[in-house]
Structure formats: structure tokens, C-alpha cells
């Protein structure tokens, strides 16, 4: 080959190389521009995601605040119910003391009845000589019968009071179960460790 041919081939190769270089630079520039666009799109998406996350966190914070306010009002109600329960237990304690007093009185009267039965048998044997004492004893027996009737009335009152107390305790249990519902719901939502 001659020098002109060599120069022509070299020029052709340089031209091809220049074209390839221009194409490569254009491709590289397109790639860089597309990467910048993708980064901008991803940055915008990240900003939207952060804003959405902040809004969701704000809503969660507001709902937690509402739950806390609800719980604080429920705690006030629970403390009021516990105060009522304390009053009811004080009333029950007083009524139990009354019952204890009535039972002690009944025991004394029942022991008196046993003694009176023995004395009645003795008085039957000695009826002729102690008629006046027998009349006094009959008066005592009628007084004891009145006391026994009074004790019967007291026992009926005690039974009614115990029935009412059972009803009140059942109502309190129902109220405690109803008031504990928000706490159970809260515990299901946010279980404590």
C-alpha cells in the first residue's frame, strides 16, 4: 500500500473513532441526564413519603392523645366506682356487726329457753305451792316470745339486706366489667410486656 492509502485508511479510522467518540459521549450524557432525572424523581418520592409518614404519625399521635384522654376519664369513673364500693363495704361491715349482735342476742335467748323448759317441768311438779311464781314465769315467757318474734323480724330484715347487697355486688361486678372494656381494648391494641 502506498502512503496515500495508509493515510486514507488512517483518516477513515480516525473519523470512525471520532463518530464513535461523539456517540459514546452523547450516550454517556443521556445516561447521566436520565440518572439525574431518576434521582430527582426518587427524591420527590422520598419527600412525599416523608410527608405522608409525618401525616400518618401526626394522626397516630392524635389518636393516642384521644385514647389517653378517654383513659383518664375512665380512670376517674373507676375511682368513683371504687369509692362507692368502699362505702358499700362499710355498710356491709356495719350490717355484719348488727348481725353478730343479733346472733349473740339469739344465743342468749335460746339458752334462756332451755332453762325455762327445765323450770317449767319443775313448776309442773310443784304447781300447788308456787302458783304466783308460775304466773310470773308465764309473763316472762310471753316477753321472750315477743323477743323471738322481734328476732324473726330482724332475721327477715337481715335476709332482705343480704339479698340487696348481693344484687348491688352483682351490679358492681357488671359495672367493673363494662368499665374495664376500654382498658382491655387498649391492651389488645398495645399489649403491655
C-alpha atoms as one frame of an Amber mdcrd trajectory, in Angstrom:
protein
   0.000   0.000   0.000   1.014   3.402  -0.695   1.264   6.209   1.724  -1.855
   7.840   0.465  -3.806   4.672   1.026  -2.414   4.407   4.506  -3.328   7.992
   5.215  -6.836   7.476   3.838  -7.325   4.376   5.955  -5.976   6.253   8.960
  -8.296   9.188   8.344 -11.213   6.812   7.937 -10.344   5.131  11.212  -9.991
   8.491  12.923 -13.336   9.592  11.504 -14.946   6.401  12.694 -13.283   6.834
  16.030 -14.475  10.430  16.281 -18.017   9.380  15.411 -17.867   6.622  17.980
 -16.470   9.049  20.498 -19.281  11.526  19.816 -21.841   8.734  20.109 -20.273
   7.469  23.305 -20.212  10.966  24.809 -23.848  11.502  23.750 -24.838   8.147
  25.243 -22.912   8.908  28.419 -24.571  12.317  28.642 -28.023  10.734  28.102
 -27.259   8.162  30.801 -26.120  10.863  33.240 -29.185  13.008  32.464 -31.516
  10.012  32.928 -29.774   9.162  36.207 -30.212  12.752  37.388 -33.899  12.621
  36.405 -34.333   9.290  38.206 -32.595  10.742  41.277 -34.904  13.785  41.141
 -37.965  11.530  40.817 -36.733   9.344  43.669 -36.022  12.458  45.754 -39.553
  13.737  45.114 -40.976  10.343  46.027 -38.862  10.303  49.174 -40.143  13.780
  50.098 -43.751  12.675  49.504 -43.134   9.529  51.532 -41.661  11.554  54.397
 -44.590  13.993  54.321 -47.077  11.105  54.221 -45.226   9.426  57.086 -45.320
  12.645  59.105 -49.064  12.991  58.459 -49.635   9.359  59.496 -47.501   9.860
  62.615 -49.498  13.002  63.412 -52.759  11.065  63.078 -51.363   8.309  65.295
 -50.299  10.899  67.876 -53.775  12.482  67.816 -55.448   9.074  68.210 -53.099
   8.230  71.106 -53.971  11.570  72.701 -57.686  10.812  72.321 -57.149   7.352
  73.817 -55.216   8.833  76.734 -57.960  11.383  77.388 -60.554   8.601  77.245
 -58.498   6.503  79.637 -58.108   9.395  82.064 -61.878   9.923  82.111 -62.381
   6.174  82.607 -59.902   6.219  85.496 -61.939   8.989  87.113 -65.081   6.882
  86.738 -63.293   3.806  88.081 -62.096   5.747  91.132 -65.685   6.944  91.723
 -66.964   3.380  91.491 -64.221   2.197  93.852 -65.289   4.939  96.287 -68.873
   3.682  96.026 -67.637   0.149  96.617 -65.796   1.301  99.726 -68.999   2.887
 101.015 -70.925  -0.307 100.247 -68.302  -2.403 102.030 -68.508  -0.073 105.033
 -72.280  -0.521 105.022 -71.833  -4.304 104.733 -69.382  -4.247 107.658 -71.874
  -2.288 109.775 -74.675  -4.684 108.875 -72.436  -7.660 109.700 -71.756  -6.164
 113.116 -75.509  -5.805 113.599 -75.972  -9.416 112.520 -73.305 -10.504 115.009
 -75.115  -8.598 117.762 -78.437 -10.187 116.784 -76.914 -13.667 116.703 -75.352
 -13.160 120.155 -78.716 -11.994 121.461 -80.398 -15.008 119.859 -77.905 -17.364
 121.501 -78.617 -15.832 124.890 -82.364 -16.133 124.346 -82.105 -19.714 123.114
 -80.066 -20.639 126.201 -82.775 -18.950 128.293 -85.408 -21.072 126.559 -83.616
 -24.280 127.580 -83.516 -23.116 131.210 -87.167 -22.134 131.104 -88.162 -25.574
 129.792 -86.437 -27.217 132.786 -88.054 -24.801 135.195 -91.463 -25.457 133.629
 -91.145 -29.178 134.338 -90.176 -28.440 137.958 -93.043 -25.986 138.310 -95.493
 -28.588 136.999 -94.499 -30.845 139.911 -94.782 -28.072 142.459 -97.820 -26.342
 140.957 -99.841 -26.278 144.115 -97.347 -24.280 146.153 -95.914 -21.875 143.564
 -98.908 -20.642 141.566 -97.854 -16.997 141.863 -94.354 -17.785 140.588 -95.869
 -19.684 137.685 -97.879 -16.613 136.651 -94.717 -14.524 136.716 -92.965 -17.127
 134.602 -95.788 -17.043 132.062 -95.316 -13.296 131.810 -91.594 -13.873 131.253
 -92.379 -16.451 128.568 -94.644 -14.038 126.717 -91.838 -11.445 126.843 -89.414
 -13.994 125.451 -91.869 -14.882 122.700 -92.094 -11.209 121.806 -88.295 -11.092
 121.663 -88.281 -14.208 119.477 -90.800 -12.529 117.160 -88.578  -9.453 117.126
 -85.592 -11.666 116.290 -87.615 -13.276 113.476 -88.362  -9.811 112.132 -84.678
  -8.890 112.392 -83.674 -12.078 110.581 -86.136 -11.249 107.781 -84.619  -7.749
 107.594 -81.113  -9.237 107.530 -82.120 -11.618 104.731 -83.540  -8.706 102.721
 -80.390  -6.668 103.334 -78.163  -9.562 102.234 -80.256 -10.032  99.057 -79.931
  -6.318  98.301 -76.202  -6.478  98.999 -75.811  -9.442  96.595 -77.713  -7.507
  93.922 -75.502  -4.435  94.463 -72.330  -6.556  94.275 -73.529  -8.152  91.029
 -74.214  -4.675  89.623 -70.751  -3.545  90.725 -69.174  -6.566  89.011 -71.078
  -5.761  85.836 -70.000  -2.096  86.051 -66.360  -3.094  86.611 -66.502  -5.393
  83.604 -68.059  -2.623  81.487 -65.531  -0.042  82.667 -62.632  -2.381  82.047
 -63.663  -2.811  78.362 -61.652   0.256  77.115 -58.593  -0.940  79.021 -58.938
  -4.427  77.513 -59.358  -2.901  74.058 -56.295  -0.722  74.655 -54.379  -3.772
  75.866 -55.360  -5.660  72.706 -54.190  -2.734  70.575 -50.978  -2.049  72.550
 -50.215  -5.149  74.662 -48.064  -4.420  77.662 -44.852  -6.512  78.023
